[in-house]
PDB file of C-alpha atoms in Angstrom:
ATOM      1  CA  LEU A 254      -0.965  -7.700  -9.816  1.00 79.00           C
ATOM      2  CA  PHE A 255      -2.376 -10.119  -7.201  1.00 83.00           C
ATOM      3  CA  THR A 256      -2.986  -7.322  -4.700  1.00 89.00           C
ATOM      4  CA  GLN A 257      -4.677  -5.026  -7.175  1.00 95.00           C
ATOM      5  CA  VAL A 258      -6.876  -7.580  -8.926  1.00 96.00           C
ATOM      6  CA  PHE A 259      -8.218  -8.869  -5.622  1.00 96.00           C
ATOM      7  CA  GLY A 260      -8.552  -5.391  -4.126  1.00 96.00           C
ATOM      8  CA  LEU A 261     -10.014  -3.471  -7.052  1.00 97.00           C
ATOM      9  CA  SER A 262     -12.435  -6.230  -8.008  1.00 97.00           C
ATOM     10  CA  SER A 263     -13.754  -6.301  -4.434  1.00 97.00           C
ATOM     11  CA  VAL A 264     -14.398  -2.544  -4.582  1.00 97.00           C
ATOM     12  CA  ALA A 265     -16.162  -3.012  -7.920  1.00 97.00           C
ATOM     13  CA  GLN A 266     -18.331  -5.800  -6.540  1.00 97.00           C
ATOM     14  CA  VAL A 267     -19.383  -3.791  -3.474  1.00 96.00           C
ATOM     15  CA  ALA A 268     -20.012  -0.563  -5.427  1.00 96.00           C
ATOM     16  CA  LEU A 269     -21.744  -2.049  -8.467  1.00 96.00           C
ATOM     17  CA  GLY A 270     -23.711  -4.514  -6.342  1.00 94.00           C
ATOM     18  CA  LYS A 271     -25.076  -1.567  -4.311  1.00 89.00           C
ATOM     19  CA  GLY A 272     -24.168  -3.310  -1.072  1.00 83.00           C
ATOM     20  CA  ASN A 273     -25.872  -6.590  -1.967  1.00 90.00           C
ATOM     21  CA  SER A 274     -22.645  -8.364  -2.987  1.00 90.00           C
ATOM     22  CA  GLY A 275     -20.355  -7.413  -0.124  1.00 90.00           C
ATOM     23  CA  GLN A 276     -19.637  -4.720   2.435  1.00 93.00           C
ATOM     24  CA  TYR A 277     -16.697  -2.517   3.389  1.00 94.00           C
ATOM     25  CA  LEU A 278     -15.189  -5.464   5.273  1.00 96.00           C
ATOM     26  CA  SER A 279     -15.098  -7.377   1.978  1.00 96.00           C
ATOM     27  CA  ILE A 280     -12.760  -4.745   0.541  1.00 96.00           C
ATOM     28  CA  ASN A 281     -10.486  -4.809   3.590  1.00 97.00           C
ATOM     29  CA  MET A 282     -10.233  -8.597   3.458  1.00 97.00           C
ATOM     30  CA  ALA A 283      -9.626  -8.696  -0.297  1.00 97.00           C
ATOM     31  CA  PHE A 284      -6.731  -6.222  -0.098  1.00 97.00           C
ATOM     32  CA  GLY A 285      -5.266  -8.214   2.796  1.00 97.00           C
ATOM     33  CA  ILE A 286      -5.569 -11.498   0.874  1.00 96.00           C
ATOM     34  CA  GLY A 287      -4.177  -9.890  -2.277  1.00 96.00           C
ATOM     35  CA  SER A 288      -1.193  -8.513  -0.366  1.00 95.00           C
ATOM     36  CA  THR A 289      -0.483 -11.923   1.139  1.00 95.00           C
ATOM     37  CA  LEU A 290      -0.585 -13.669  -2.238  1.00 94.00           C
ATOM     38  CA  GLY A 291       1.495 -10.933  -3.855  1.00 93.00           C
ATOM     39  CA  ILE A 292       4.218 -11.346  -1.224  1.00 93.00           C
ATOM     40  CA  TYR A 293       4.215 -15.129  -1.607  1.00 92.00           C
ATOM     41  CA  ALA A 294       4.443 -14.762  -5.400  1.00 90.00           C
ATOM     42  CA  ALA A 295       7.173 -12.098  -5.531  1.00 87.00           C
ATOM     43  CA  GLY A 296       9.064 -12.803  -2.314  1.00 81.00           C
ATOM     44  CA  GLY A 297      11.705 -14.981  -3.923  1.00 79.00           C
ATOM     45  CA  VAL A 298      12.142 -12.706  -6.929  1.00 79.00           C
ATOM     46  CA  SER A 299      12.452  -9.231  -5.439  1.00 75.00           C
ATOM     47  CA  GLY A 300      11.796  -9.612  -1.739  1.00 74.00           C
ATOM     48  CA  ALA A 301       8.199  -8.676  -2.585  1.00 82.00           C
ATOM     49  CA  HIS A 302       8.609  -5.007  -3.446  1.00 89.00           C
ATOM     50  CA  LEU A 303       4.929  -4.190  -4.004  1.00 93.00           C
ATOM     51  CA  ASN A 304       4.923  -0.651  -2.631  1.00 95.00           C
ATOM     52  CA  ALA A 305       6.811   2.242  -4.241  1.00 96.00           C
ATOM     53  CA  ALA A 306       7.018   4.100  -0.910  1.00 97.00           C
ATOM     54  CA  ILE A 307       8.798   1.159   0.729  1.00 95.00           C
ATOM     55  CA  SER A 308      11.061   0.676  -2.321  1.00 96.00           C
ATOM     56  CA  ILE A 309      12.050   4.366  -2.264  1.00 96.00           C
ATOM     57  CA  THR A 310      12.748   4.144   1.461  1.00 95.00           C
ATOM     58  CA  GLN A 311      14.930   1.063   0.946  1.00 94.00           C
ATOM     59  CA  CYS A 312      16.862   2.954  -1.721  1.00 95.00           C
ATOM     60  CA  VAL A 313      17.351   5.982   0.558  1.00 94.00           C
ATOM     61  CA  LEU A 314      18.669   3.632   3.254  1.00 92.00           C
ATOM     62  CA  GLY A 315      21.128   2.166   0.744  1.00 93.00           C
ATOM     63  CA  ASN A 316      19.606  -1.325   0.731  1.00 92.00           C
ATOM     64  CA  ILE A 317      18.901  -1.249  -3.016  1.00 93.00           C
ATOM     65  CA  SER A 318      20.459   0.735  -5.878  1.00 95.00           C
ATOM     66  CA  TRP A 319      18.754   3.473  -7.884  1.00 96.00           C
ATOM     67  CA  THR A 320      18.670   1.258 -10.970  1.00 96.00           C
ATOM     68  CA  THR A 321      17.003  -1.518  -8.975  1.00 94.00           C
ATOM     69  CA  LEU A 322      14.537   1.015  -7.578  1.00 96.00           C
ATOM     70  CA  ILE A 323      13.584   2.180 -11.071  1.00 96.00           C
ATOM     71  CA  ALA A 324      13.122  -1.424 -12.212  1.00 94.00           C
ATOM     72  CA  TYR A 325      10.922  -2.216  -9.195  1.00 95.00           C
ATOM     73  CA  ILE A 326       8.746   0.883  -9.648  1.00 96.00           C
ATOM     74  CA  ILE A 327       8.291   0.209 -13.359  1.00 96.00           C
ATOM     75  CA  GLY A 328       7.246  -3.348 -12.519  1.00 94.00           C
ATOM     76  CA  GLN A 329       4.871  -2.155  -9.801  1.00 95.00           C
ATOM     77  CA  PHE A 330       3.273   0.448 -12.062  1.00 97.00           C
ATOM     78  CA  LEU A 331       2.867  -1.932 -14.997  1.00 97.00           C
ATOM     79  CA  GLY A 332       1.335  -4.597 -12.761  1.00 95.00           C
ATOM     80  CA  SER A 333      -1.052  -2.126 -11.153  1.00 97.00           C
ATOM     81  CA  PHE A 334      -2.063  -0.645 -14.520  1.00 98.00           C
ATOM     82  CA  MET A 335      -2.713  -4.108 -15.945  1.00 97.00           C
ATOM     83  CA  ALA A 336      -4.733  -5.038 -12.855  1.00 97.00           C
ATOM     84  CA  ALA A 337      -6.943  -1.963 -13.357  1.00 98.00           C
ATOM     85  CA  ALA A 338      -7.439  -2.905 -17.009  1.00 98.00           C
ATOM     86  CA  THR A 339      -8.292  -6.473 -15.991  1.00 98.00           C
ATOM     87  CA  VAL A 340     -10.912  -5.359 -13.463  1.00 98.00           C
ATOM     88  CA  PHE A 341     -12.363  -2.888 -15.982  1.00 98.00           C
ATOM     89  CA  ALA A 342     -12.729  -5.688 -18.540  1.00 98.00           C
ATOM     90  CA  LEU A 343     -14.148  -8.029 -15.909  1.00 97.00           C
ATOM     91  CA  TYR A 344     -16.840  -5.569 -14.838  1.00 97.00           C
ATOM     92  CA  TYR A 345     -17.262  -3.676 -18.121  1.00 97.00           C
ATOM     93  CA  ASP A 346     -20.925  -4.593 -18.573  1.00 97.00           C
ATOM     94  CA  ALA A 347     -21.762  -3.954 -14.924  1.00 97.00           C
ATOM     95  CA  ILE A 348     -20.031  -0.554 -14.965  1.00 97.00           C
ATOM     96  CA  TYR A 349     -21.931   0.612 -18.042  1.00 96.00           C
ATOM     97  CA  ASN A 350     -25.217  -0.727 -16.721  1.00 96.00           C
ATOM     98  CA  TYR A 351     -24.659   1.014 -13.370  1.00 96.00           C
ATOM     99  CA  THR A 352     -23.674   4.363 -14.930  1.00 95.00           C
ATOM    100  CA  ASN A 353     -25.837   4.305 -18.088  1.00 94.00           C
ATOM    101  CA  GLY A 354     -22.620   4.887 -20.018  1.00 91.00           C
ATOM    102  CA  SER A 355     -21.618   8.033 -18.098  1.00 95.00           C
ATOM    103  CA  LEU A 356     -18.284   7.482 -16.374  1.00 97.00           C
ATOM    104  CA  THR A 357     -17.946  10.040 -13.568  1.00 96.00           C
ATOM    105  CA  VAL A 358     -15.687  10.791 -10.622  1.00 96.00           C
ATOM    106  CA  SER A 359     -18.439  12.205  -8.396  1.00 94.00           C
ATOM    107  CA  GLY A 360     -22.212  11.999  -8.194  1.00 93.00           C
ATOM    108  CA  PRO A 361     -24.695   9.221  -7.421  1.00 93.00           C
ATOM    109  CA  THR A 362     -23.290   6.833 -10.049  1.00 95.00           C
ATOM    110  CA  ALA A 363     -19.590   7.659  -9.619  1.00 96.00           C
ATOM    111  CA  THR A 364     -17.313   4.731 -10.421  1.00 97.00           C
ATOM    112  CA  ALA A 365     -13.787   6.202 -10.497  1.00 97.00           C
ATOM    113  CA  MET A 366     -13.378   5.248  -6.825  1.00 97.00           C
ATOM    114  CA  ILE A 367     -13.426   1.585  -7.881  1.00 97.00           C
ATOM    115  CA  PHE A 368      -9.905   2.061  -9.209  1.00 98.00           C
ATOM    116  CA  SER A 369      -8.285   4.809  -7.118  1.00 98.00           C
ATOM    117  CA  THR A 370      -8.819   6.487  -3.775  1.00 97.00           C
ATOM    118  CA  TYR A 371     -10.711   9.728  -3.210  1.00 97.00           C
ATOM    119  CA  PRO A 372     -11.181  11.583   0.097  1.00 97.00           C
ATOM    120  CA  ALA A 373     -14.468  11.550   1.998  1.00 95.00           C
ATOM    121  CA  PRO A 374     -16.548  14.722   1.435  1.00 93.00           C
ATOM    122  CA  ASN A 375     -16.173  15.897   5.039  1.00 94.00           C
ATOM    123  CA  VAL A 376     -12.364  15.581   5.176  1.00 95.00           C
ATOM    124  CA  SER A 377     -10.029  18.506   4.485  1.00 95.00           C
ATOM    125  CA  LEU A 378      -7.001  18.076   2.240  1.00 95.00           C
ATOM    126  CA  GLN A 379      -4.742  18.501   5.276  1.00 96.00           C
ATOM    127  CA  GLY A 380      -6.698  15.900   7.241  1.00 96.00           C
ATOM    128  CA  ALA A 381      -6.595  13.492   4.314  1.00 97.00           C
ATOM    129  CA  PHE A 382      -2.842  13.978   3.927  1.00 98.00           C
ATOM    130  CA  PHE A 383      -2.306  13.296   7.636  1.00 98.00           C
ATOM    131  CA  THR A 384      -4.463  10.168   7.404  1.00 98.00           C
ATOM    132  CA  GLU A 385      -2.413   8.712   4.540  1.00 98.00           C
ATOM    133  CA  PHE A 386       0.819   9.730   6.244  1.00 98.00           C
ATOM    134  CA  THR A 387      -0.155   8.103   9.562  1.00 98.00           C
ATOM    135  CA  ALA A 388      -1.529   4.930   7.952  1.00 98.00           C
ATOM    136  CA  THR A 389       1.741   4.451   6.067  1.00 98.00           C
ATOM    137  CA  VAL A 390       3.758   5.011   9.244  1.00 98.00           C
ATOM    138  CA  MET A 391       1.754   2.165  10.777  1.00 98.00           C
ATOM    139  CA  LEU A 392       2.346   0.048   7.670  1.00 97.00           C
ATOM    140  CA  ILE A 393       6.127   0.380   7.678  1.00 97.00           C
ATOM    141  CA  LEU A 394       6.352  -0.054  11.461  1.00 97.00           C
ATOM    142  CA  GLY A 395       4.399  -3.282  11.123  1.00 96.00           C
ATOM    143  CA  VAL A 396       6.451  -4.523   8.165  1.00 95.00           C
ATOM    144  CA  LEU A 397       9.728  -3.821   9.965  1.00 94.00           C
ATOM    145  CA  SER A 398       8.504  -5.526  13.137  1.00 94.00           C
ATOM    146  CA  ILE A 399       7.436  -8.625  11.216  1.00 94.00           C
ATOM    147  CA  HIS A 400      10.711  -8.926   9.292  1.00 91.00           C
ATOM    148  CA  ASP A 401      13.363  -7.638  11.730  1.00 90.00           C
ATOM    149  CA  GLU A 402      15.669 -10.588  12.446  1.00 87.00           C
ATOM    150  CA  LYS A 403      17.425  -8.638  15.216  1.00 87.00           C
ATOM    151  CA  ASN A 404      14.115  -8.277  17.020  1.00 86.00           C
ATOM    152  CA  ASN A 405      11.270 -10.767  17.502  1.00 86.00           C
ATOM    153  CA  ALA A 406      10.702 -11.487  13.787  1.00 86.00           C
ATOM    154  CA  ALA A 407       7.970 -13.805  12.573  1.00 89.00           C
ATOM    155  CA  ILE A 408       8.997 -17.113  10.991  1.00 92.00           C
ATOM    156  CA  LYS A 409       9.661 -16.664   7.296  1.00 88.00           C
ATOM    157  CA  GLY A 410       6.698 -18.665   6.009  1.00 88.00           C
ATOM    158  CA  ALA A 411       4.246 -16.667   8.128  1.00 94.00           C
ATOM    159  CA  GLN A 412       5.527 -13.209   7.173  1.00 94.00           C
ATOM    160  CA  PRO A 413       3.334 -12.757   4.047  1.00 95.00           C
ATOM    161  CA  MET A 414       0.191 -13.757   5.960  1.00 96.00           C
ATOM    162  CA  LEU A 415       0.988 -11.402   8.842  1.00 96.00           C
ATOM    163  CA  THR A 416       1.677  -8.558   6.398  1.00 96.00           C
ATOM    164  CA  GLY A 417      -1.710  -9.216   4.801  1.00 96.00           C
ATOM    165  CA  MET A 418      -3.280  -9.043   8.258  1.00 97.00           C
ATOM    166  CA  LEU A 419      -1.457  -5.743   8.809  1.00 97.00           C
ATOM    167  CA  VAL A 420      -3.006  -4.315   5.620  1.00 97.00           C
ATOM    168  CA  LEU A 421      -6.386  -5.644   6.774  1.00 97.00           C
ATOM    169  CA  GLY A 422      -5.957  -3.946  10.146  1.00 97.00           C
ATOM    170  CA  ILE A 423      -5.076  -0.606   8.554  1.00 98.00           C
ATOM    171  CA  GLY A 424      -8.178  -0.841   6.370  1.00 97.00           C
ATOM    172  CA  LEU A 425     -10.375  -1.684   9.327  1.00 97.00           C
ATOM    173  CA  GLY A 426      -9.163   1.250  11.398  1.00 96.00           C
ATOM    174  CA  MET A 427      -7.934   3.974   9.038  1.00 96.00           C
ATOM    175  CA  GLY A 428      -9.909   3.625   5.829  1.00 96.00           C
ATOM    176  CA  LEU A 429     -12.779   6.057   6.398  1.00 96.00           C
ATOM    177  CA  ASN A 430     -11.105   9.340   5.458  1.00 97.00           C
ATOM    178  CA  THR A 431      -9.208   8.395   2.305  1.00 97.00           C
ATOM    179  CA  GLY A 432      -9.652   4.717   1.465  1.00 96.00           C
ATOM    180  CA  TYR A 433      -6.094   3.950   2.703  1.00 97.00           C
ATOM    181  CA  ALA A 434      -4.005   4.043  -0.479  1.00 97.00           C
ATOM    182  CA  ILE A 435      -0.749   3.751   1.572  1.00 97.00           C
ATOM    183  CA  ASN A 436       1.048   2.959  -1.685  1.00 97.00           C
ATOM    184  CA  PRO A 437       1.737   5.183  -4.731  1.00 97.00           C
ATOM    185  CA  SER A 438       1.826   2.057  -6.924  1.00 97.00           C
ATOM    186  CA  ARG A 439      -1.650   1.095  -5.776  1.00 96.00           C
ATOM    187  CA  ASP A 440      -3.204   4.487  -6.560  1.00 98.00           C
ATOM    188  CA  LEU A 441      -1.485   6.303  -9.424  1.00 98.00           C
ATOM    189  CA  PRO A 442      -1.394   3.671 -12.223  1.00 98.00           C
ATOM    190  CA  PRO A 443      -5.139   2.871 -11.949  1.00 98.00           C
ATOM    191  CA  ARG A 444      -5.817   6.621 -11.906  1.00 98.00           C
ATOM    192  CA  ILE A 445      -3.894   6.987 -15.151  1.00 98.00           C
ATOM    193  CA  PHE A 446      -5.891   4.067 -16.548  1.00 98.00           C
ATOM    194  CA  THR A 447      -9.223   5.682 -15.642  1.00 98.00           C
ATOM    195  CA  ALA A 448      -8.134   8.936 -17.295  1.00 98.00           C
ATOM    196  CA  ILE A 449      -7.499   6.982 -20.497  1.00 97.00           C
ATOM    197  CA  ALA A 450     -10.509   4.647 -20.244  1.00 97.00           C
ATOM    198  CA  GLY A 451     -13.214   7.308 -20.179  1.00 96.00           C
ATOM    199  CA  TRP A 452     -13.268   9.154 -16.863  1.00 97.00           C
ATOM    200  CA  GLY A 453     -11.069  11.930 -18.240  1.00 96.00           C
ATOM    201  CA  THR A 454      -8.836  14.450 -16.485  1.00 97.00           C
ATOM    202  CA  ALA A 455     -11.339  14.854 -13.640  1.00 97.00           C
ATOM    203  CA  VAL A 456      -9.558  11.959 -11.921  1.00 97.00           C
ATOM    204  CA  PHE A 457      -6.615  14.352 -11.433  1.00 97.00           C
ATOM    205  CA  THR A 458      -8.415  17.662 -10.879  1.00 96.00           C
ATOM    206  CA  ASP A 459     -11.329  16.740  -8.575  1.00 94.00           C
ATOM    207  CA  ASP A 460     -11.132  17.153  -4.806  1.00 92.00           C
ATOM    208  CA  HIS A 461      -8.548  19.959  -5.017  1.00 91.00           C
ATOM    209  CA  SER A 462      -6.247  17.873  -7.240  1.00 94.00           C
ATOM    210  CA  TRP A 463      -6.195  15.112  -4.649  1.00 95.00           C
ATOM    211  CA  TRP A 464      -4.139  12.717  -6.808  1.00 97.00           C
ATOM    212  CA  TRP A 465      -0.743  13.803  -5.451  1.00 97.00           C
ATOM    213  CA  VAL A 466      -1.628  13.038  -1.812  1.00 97.00           C
ATOM    214  CA  PRO A 467      -1.643   9.198  -2.178  1.00 97.00           C
ATOM    215  CA  VAL A 468       1.737   9.558  -3.890  1.00 98.00           C
ATOM    216  CA  ALA A 469       3.551  11.974  -1.561  1.00 98.00           C
ATOM    217  CA  ALA A 470       2.044  11.126   1.842  1.00 98.00           C
ATOM    218  CA  PRO A 471       2.942   7.399   1.775  1.00 98.00           C
ATOM    219  CA  ILE A 472       6.543   8.170   0.769  1.00 98.00           C
ATOM    220  CA  LEU A 473       6.981  10.690   3.581  1.00 98.00           C
ATOM    221  CA  GLY A 474       5.127   8.430   6.018  1.00 98.00           C
ATOM    222  CA  CYS A 475       7.371   5.506   5.127  1.00 97.00           C
ATOM    223  CA  LEU A 476      10.553   7.520   5.662  1.00 97.00           C
ATOM    224  CA  PHE A 477       9.269   8.871   8.973  1.00 98.00           C
ATOM    225  CA  GLY A 478       8.159   5.404  10.090  1.00 97.00           C
ATOM    226  CA  VAL A 479      11.644   3.997   9.460  1.00 96.00           C
ATOM    227  CA  PHE A 480      13.120   6.860  11.488  1.00 96.00           C
ATOM    228  CA  ILE A 481      10.729   6.091  14.372  1.00 96.00           C
ATOM    229  CA  TYR A 482      11.531   2.367  14.221  1.00 95.00           C
ATOM    230  CA  LYS A 483      15.283   2.908  14.200  1.00 93.00           C
ATOM    231  CA  LEU A 484      15.109   5.466  17.010  1.00 94.00           C
ATOM    232  CA  PHE A 485      12.842   3.584  19.402  1.00 92.00           C
ATOM    233  CA  ILE A 486      13.379  -0.090  18.517  1.00 90.00           C
ATOM    234  CA  ASP A 487      16.297  -0.888  16.212  1.00 84.00           C
ATOM    235  CA  PHE A 488      18.761   1.383  18.014  1.00 84.00           C
ATOM    236  CA  HIS A 489      18.075  -0.458  21.275  1.00 81.00           C
ATOM    237  CA  ASN A 490      18.421  -3.910  19.707  1.00 79.00           C
ATOM    238  CA  HIS A 491      22.090  -3.620  18.734  1.00 60.00           C
ATOM    239  CA  PRO A 492      23.764  -3.431  22.146  1.00 50.00           C
ATOM    240  CA  GLY A 493      21.792  -6.363  23.553  1.00 45.00           C
ATOM    241  CA  HIS A 494      22.362  -8.576  20.546  1.00 45.00           C
ATOM    242  CA  GLU A 495      26.017  -7.664  20.347  1.00 46.00           C
ATOM    243  CA  THR A 496      26.410  -8.539  24.022  1.00 43.00           C
ATOM    244  CA  GLU A 497      24.724 -11.907  23.503  1.00 45.00           C
ATOM    245  CA  HIS A 498      26.972 -12.587  20.528  1.00 48.00           C
ATOM    246  CA  GLU A 499      30.028 -11.682  22.583  1.00 45.00           C
ATOM    247  CA  LYS A 500      28.847 -13.999  25.366  1.00 43.00           C
ATOM    248  CA  GLU A 501      28.453 -16.847  22.900  1.00 46.00           C
ATOM    249  CA  GLN A 502      31.924 -16.201  21.484  1.00 47.00           C
ATOM    250  CA  ALA A 503      33.399 -16.060  24.973  1.00 43.00           C
ATOM    251  CA  GLY A 504      31.626 -19.297  25.896  1.00 48.00           C
ATOM    252  CA  MET A 505      32.989 -21.043  22.819  1.00 41.00           C
ATOM    253  CA  GLU A 506      36.500 -19.817  23.524  1.00 44.00           C
ATOM    254  CA  THR A 507      36.258 -21.035  27.123  1.00 37.00           C
ATOM    255  CA  SER A 508      35.069 -24.443  25.964  1.00 37.00           C
TER     256      SER A 508
END
């Protein structure tokens, strides 16, 4: 909820303000701040499962059960849907003034992109899929690096802030093509909300039925990113750490 309210409201402010109330950097910063606050808020409850792609990956790895996964995804989707409704209510008057009451997905007064991501006009579906896939690989590599206790993990209190900076960095470098959804829970529930709230089924059919890309690409990117991390980093951590542990044990026995 934190992530989405901060993020979506920043998009609304930039779009509806026609560039006079913020720039693209404002959106990047708001999503980073929202992610940080969301992790601080939910870290003690669930370990801060804010991203369905990461939750699914954790389930595949056996770190959480299927029932826990379903509970997390339901919570993520409900929070994201409620955040979209909150931002819609917050900017209701501005949206209708900006669009003259015509809620559209494309065109000069399009507003659906306030709530969900849509690809840039010059990007192919394949290019957009690869962008979301790659951005999510970077996300999970960063998250694992920040939290990996067997490696050079950040101190616990700084982890949410560094994860927010990671999201900010992805937005700064990989947001042009698709708006960096990198999270099915960030994109799909607000899309469902816009379909209900007046934008209609165009939110699912426009741009070659784009909606499935921010759902599938982050999941596949997350799984691939974990594979890359385990192959090139985690796999090489075990022998060294085991050796150190053995040395400590040997030292204690000698003493």
